[in-house]
CSV table of N, CA and C in Angstrom, one decimal:
chain,number,residue,atom,x,y,z
A,1009,UNK,N,18.0,-17.4,7.8
A,1009,UNK,CA,16.6,-17.0,8.0
A,1009,UNK,C,16.3,-15.9,6.9
A,1010,UNK,N,15.2,-16.1,6.2
A,1010,UNK,CA,14.9,-15.1,5.2
A,1010,UNK,C,13.9,-14.1,5.7
A,1011,UNK,N,14.0,-12.9,5.1
A,1011,UNK,CA,13.1,-11.8,5.5
A,1011,UNK,C,12.0,-11.7,4.5
A,1012,UNK,N,10.8,-11.3,5.0
A,1012,UNK,CA,9.7,-11.0,4.0
A,1012,UNK,C,9.9,-9.5,3.6
A,1013,UNK,N,9.6,-9.3,2.3
A,1013,UNK,CA,9.7,-8.0,1.8
A,1013,UNK,C,8.3,-7.5,1.5
A,1014,UNK,N,7.9,-6.3,2.1
A,1014,UNK,CA,6.6,-5.8,1.7
A,1014,UNK,C,6.5,-5.3,0.3
A,1015,UNK,N,5.4,-5.5,-0.3
A,1015,UNK,CA,5.2,-5.0,-1.7
A,1015,UNK,C,3.8,-4.4,-1.8
A,1016,UNK,N,3.7,-3.6,-2.8
A,1016,UNK,CA,2.4,-2.9,-2.9
A,1016,UNK,C,1.5,-3.8,-3.8
A,1017,UNK,N,0.3,-4.0,-3.4
A,1017,UNK,CA,-0.7,-4.7,-4.1
A,1017,UNK,C,-1.6,-3.7,-4.7
A,1018,UNK,N,-1.5,-3.4,-6.0
A,1018,UNK,CA,-2.3,-2.3,-6.6
A,1018,UNK,C,-3.8,-2.6,-6.6
A,1019,UNK,N,-4.2,-3.8,-6.4
A,1019,UNK,CA,-5.6,-4.1,-6.4
A,1019,UNK,C,-6.2,-3.8,-5.0
A,1020,UNK,N,-5.4,-3.5,-4.0
A,1020,UNK,CA,-5.8,-3.2,-2.7
A,1020,UNK,C,-5.9,-1.7,-2.5
A,1021,UNK,N,-6.8,-1.0,-3.1
A,1021,UNK,CA,-7.0,0.4,-3.0
A,1021,UNK,C,-8.0,0.7,-1.9
A,1022,UNK,N,-7.5,1.5,-0.9
A,1022,UNK,CA,-8.4,1.8,0.2
A,1022,UNK,C,-8.6,3.3,0.2
A,1023,UNK,N,-9.9,3.6,0.3
A,1023,UNK,CA,-10.3,5.0,0.4
A,1023,UNK,C,-11.1,5.3,1.7
A,1024,UNK,N,-10.6,6.1,2.5
A,1024,UNK,CA,-11.2,6.5,3.8
A,1024,UNK,C,-12.3,7.5,3.5
A,1025,UNK,N,-13.5,7.0,3.5
A,1025,UNK,CA,-14.7,7.8,3.1
A,1025,UNK,C,-14.9,9.0,4.1
A,1026,UNK,N,-14.5,8.8,5.3
A,1026,UNK,CA,-14.7,9.9,6.3
A,1026,UNK,C,-13.6,11.0,6.1
A,1027,UNK,N,-12.5,10.7,5.4
A,1027,UNK,CA,-11.5,11.7,5.1
A,1027,UNK,C,-11.7,12.4,3.7
A,1028,UNK,N,-12.3,11.6,2.8
A,1028,UNK,CA,-12.5,12.1,1.4
A,1028,UNK,C,-13.5,13.2,1.4
A,1029,UNK,N,-13.1,14.4,0.9
A,1029,UNK,CA,-14.1,15.5,0.8
A,1029,UNK,C,-14.7,15.6,-0.6
A,1030,UNK,N,-14.4,14.7,-1.5
A,1030,UNK,CA,-15.0,14.6,-2.8
A,1030,UNK,C,-14.5,15.6,-3.8
A,1031,UNK,N,-13.3,16.0,-3.7
A,1031,UNK,CA,-12.7,17.0,-4.6
A,1031,UNK,C,-12.6,16.5,-6.0
A,1032,UNK,N,-12.4,15.2,-6.2
A,1032,UNK,CA,-12.4,14.6,-7.6
A,1032,UNK,C,-11.0,14.6,-8.2
A,1033,UNK,N,-10.0,15.1,-7.5
A,1033,UNK,CA,-8.6,15.1,-8.0
A,1033,UNK,C,-8.2,13.7,-8.4
A,1034,UNK,N,-8.4,12.7,-7.6
A,1034,UNK,CA,-7.9,11.4,-7.9
A,1034,UNK,C,-8.6,10.8,-9.1
A,1035,UNK,N,-9.9,11.0,-9.2
A,1035,UNK,CA,-10.7,10.5,-10.4
A,1035,UNK,C,-10.3,11.2,-11.6
A,1036,UNK,N,-9.9,12.5,-11.5
A,1036,UNK,CA,-9.4,13.2,-12.7
A,1036,UNK,C,-8.0,12.7,-13.2
A,1037,UNK,N,-7.2,12.3,-12.2
A,1037,UNK,CA,-5.9,11.7,-12.5
A,1037,UNK,C,-5.9,10.3,-13.0
A,1038,UNK,N,-6.9,9.5,-12.5
A,1038,UNK,CA,-6.9,8.1,-12.8
A,1038,UNK,C,-8.3,7.7,-13.1
A,1039,UNK,N,-8.9,8.1,-14.2
A,1039,UNK,CA,-10.3,7.9,-14.5
A,1039,UNK,C,-10.6,6.4,-14.8
A,1040,UNK,N,-9.6,5.7,-15.2
A,1040,UNK,CA,-9.8,4.3,-15.5
A,1040,UNK,C,-10.1,3.4,-14.3
A,1041,UNK,N,-9.6,3.9,-13.2
A,1041,UNK,CA,-9.7,3.1,-11.9
A,1041,UNK,C,-10.6,3.7,-10.9
A,1042,UNK,N,-10.6,5.0,-10.8
A,1042,UNK,CA,-11.3,5.7,-9.7
A,1042,UNK,C,-12.5,6.5,-10.3
A,1043,UNK,N,-13.6,6.6,-9.5
A,1043,UNK,CA,-14.7,7.4,-9.9
A,1043,UNK,C,-15.3,8.1,-8.7
A,1044,UNK,N,-16.3,8.9,-8.9
A,1044,UNK,CA,-16.9,9.6,-7.8
A,1044,UNK,C,-18.3,9.0,-7.6
A,1045,UNK,N,-18.6,8.7,-6.3
A,1045,UNK,CA,-19.9,8.1,-5.9
A,1045,UNK,C,-20.9,9.2,-5.9
A,1046,UNK,N,-21.7,9.3,-6.9
A,1046,UNK,CA,-22.7,10.3,-6.9
A,1046,UNK,C,-22.2,11.7,-6.9
A,1047,UNK,N,-20.9,11.9,-7.3
A,1047,UNK,CA,-20.3,13.2,-7.3
A,1047,UNK,C,-19.8,13.6,-5.9
A,1048,UNK,N,-19.9,12.7,-4.9
A,1048,UNK,CA,-19.5,13.2,-3.6
A,1048,UNK,C,-18.3,12.5,-3.0
A,1049,UNK,N,-18.1,11.2,-3.2
A,1049,UNK,CA,-16.9,10.5,-2.6
A,1049,UNK,C,-16.3,9.7,-3.6
A,1050,UNK,N,-15.0,9.5,-3.5
A,1050,UNK,CA,-14.2,8.7,-4.5
A,1050,UNK,C,-14.4,7.2,-4.1
A,1051,UNK,N,-14.4,6.3,-5.2
A,1051,UNK,CA,-14.4,4.9,-5.0
A,1051,UNK,C,-13.6,4.2,-6.1
A,1052,UNK,N,-13.1,3.0,-5.8
A,1052,UNK,CA,-12.4,2.3,-6.8
A,1052,UNK,C,-13.4,1.5,-7.7
A,1053,UNK,N,-13.6,2.1,-8.9
A,1053,UNK,CA,-14.6,1.5,-9.8
A,1053,UNK,C,-14.0,0.3,-10.5
A,1054,UNK,N,-12.7,0.3,-10.8
A,1054,UNK,CA,-12.0,-0.8,-11.5
A,1054,UNK,C,-10.7,-1.1,-10.9
A,1055,UNK,N,-10.6,-1.6,-9.7
A,1055,UNK,CA,-9.3,-1.8,-9.1
A,1055,UNK,C,-8.4,-2.7,-9.8
A,1056,UNK,N,-8.9,-3.6,-10.6
A,1056,UNK,CA,-8.0,-4.5,-11.4
A,1056,UNK,C,-7.2,-3.8,-12.4
A,1057,UNK,N,-7.6,-2.6,-12.8
A,1057,UNK,CA,-6.8,-1.8,-13.8
A,1057,UNK,C,-5.7,-1.0,-13.1
A,1058,UNK,N,-5.6,-1.0,-11.8
A,1058,UNK,CA,-4.6,-0.2,-11.1
A,1058,UNK,C,-3.2,-0.7,-11.4
A,1059,UNK,N,-2.3,0.2,-11.7
A,1059,UNK,CA,-0.9,-0.2,-12.0
A,1059,UNK,C,0.0,0.0,-10.8
A,1060,UNK,N,-0.6,0.6,-9.7
A,1060,UNK,CA,0.2,0.8,-8.5
A,1060,UNK,C,1.1,2.1,-8.6
A,1061,UNK,N,0.9,3.0,-9.5
A,1061,UNK,CA,1.7,4.2,-9.7
A,1061,UNK,C,1.6,5.1,-8.5
A,1062,UNK,N,0.5,5.0,-7.8
A,1062,UNK,CA,0.3,5.8,-6.5
A,1062,UNK,C,0.1,7.3,-6.8
A,1063,UNK,N,-0.2,7.7,-8.0
A,1063,UNK,CA,-0.4,9.1,-8.3
A,1063,UNK,C,-1.7,9.6,-7.6
A,1064,UNK,N,-2.7,8.8,-7.4
A,1064,UNK,CA,-3.9,9.2,-6.7
A,1064,UNK,C,-3.6,9.4,-5.2
A,1065,UNK,N,-2.8,8.5,-4.7
A,1065,UNK,CA,-2.4,8.5,-3.3
A,1065,UNK,C,-1.6,9.8,-3.0
A,1066,UNK,N,-0.6,10.1,-3.8
A,1066,UNK,CA,0.3,11.2,-3.5
A,1066,UNK,C,-0.4,12.6,-3.8
A,1067,UNK,N,-1.4,12.6,-4.6
A,1067,UNK,CA,-2.1,13.9,-4.9
A,1067,UNK,C,-3.3,14.1,-4.1
A,1068,UNK,N,-3.8,13.2,-3.3
A,1068,UNK,CA,-5.0,13.4,-2.5
A,1068,UNK,C,-4.7,14.4,-1.4
A,1069,UNK,N,-5.3,15.6,-1.4
A,1069,UNK,CA,-5.0,16.6,-0.4
A,1069,UNK,C,-5.5,16.2,1.0
A,1070,UNK,N,-6.4,15.1,1.1
A,1070,UNK,CA,-6.9,14.7,2.4
A,1070,UNK,C,-6.3,13.4,2.9
A,1071,UNK,N,-5.3,12.9,2.2
A,1071,UNK,CA,-4.6,11.6,2.6
A,1071,UNK,C,-5.6,10.5,2.7
A,1072,UNK,N,-6.7,10.5,1.9
A,1072,UNK,CA,-7.8,9.5,2.1
A,1072,UNK,C,-7.5,8.2,1.3
A,1073,UNK,N,-6.5,8.3,0.4
A,1073,UNK,CA,-6.3,7.1,-0.5
A,1073,UNK,C,-5.0,6.4,-0.1
A,1074,UNK,N,-5.0,5.1,0.0
A,1074,UNK,CA,-3.8,4.4,0.2
A,1074,UNK,C,-3.8,3.1,-0.7
A,1075,UNK,N,-2.7,2.9,-1.3
A,1075,UNK,CA,-2.5,1.7,-2.1
A,1075,UNK,C,-1.9,0.7,-1.1
A,1076,UNK,N,-2.6,-0.4,-0.9
A,1076,UNK,CA,-2.3,-1.3,0.2
A,1076,UNK,C,-0.9,-2.0,0.1
A,1077,UNK,N,-0.4,-2.2,1.3
A,1077,UNK,CA,0.9,-2.9,1.4
A,1077,UNK,C,0.6,-4.3,1.9
A,1078,UNK,N,1.0,-5.3,1.2
A,1078,UNK,CA,0.9,-6.7,1.7
A,1078,UNK,C,2.2,-7.2,2.0
A,1079,UNK,N,2.3,-8.1,2.9
A,1079,UNK,CA,3.6,-8.8,3.3
A,1079,UNK,C,3.5,-10.2,2.6
A,1080,UNK,N,4.6,-10.5,1.9
A,1080,UNK,CA,4.7,-11.7,1.2
A,1080,UNK,C,5.2,-12.8,2.1
């Protein structure tokens, strides 16, 4: 019996808008992928450019960003 191994799908960027306080740290770290929505909330402007490094996820002080885990 084979096991499925979870992997990170970098195009599955999830931002919890209710947790995001709009500090802009993530957009500053990854300006090719993330941007600020009218200067108030982060959003994935170009998710296809995400490499899955998770620097935005690990530096978000509000834990509002997660790079999705898919099961293969």
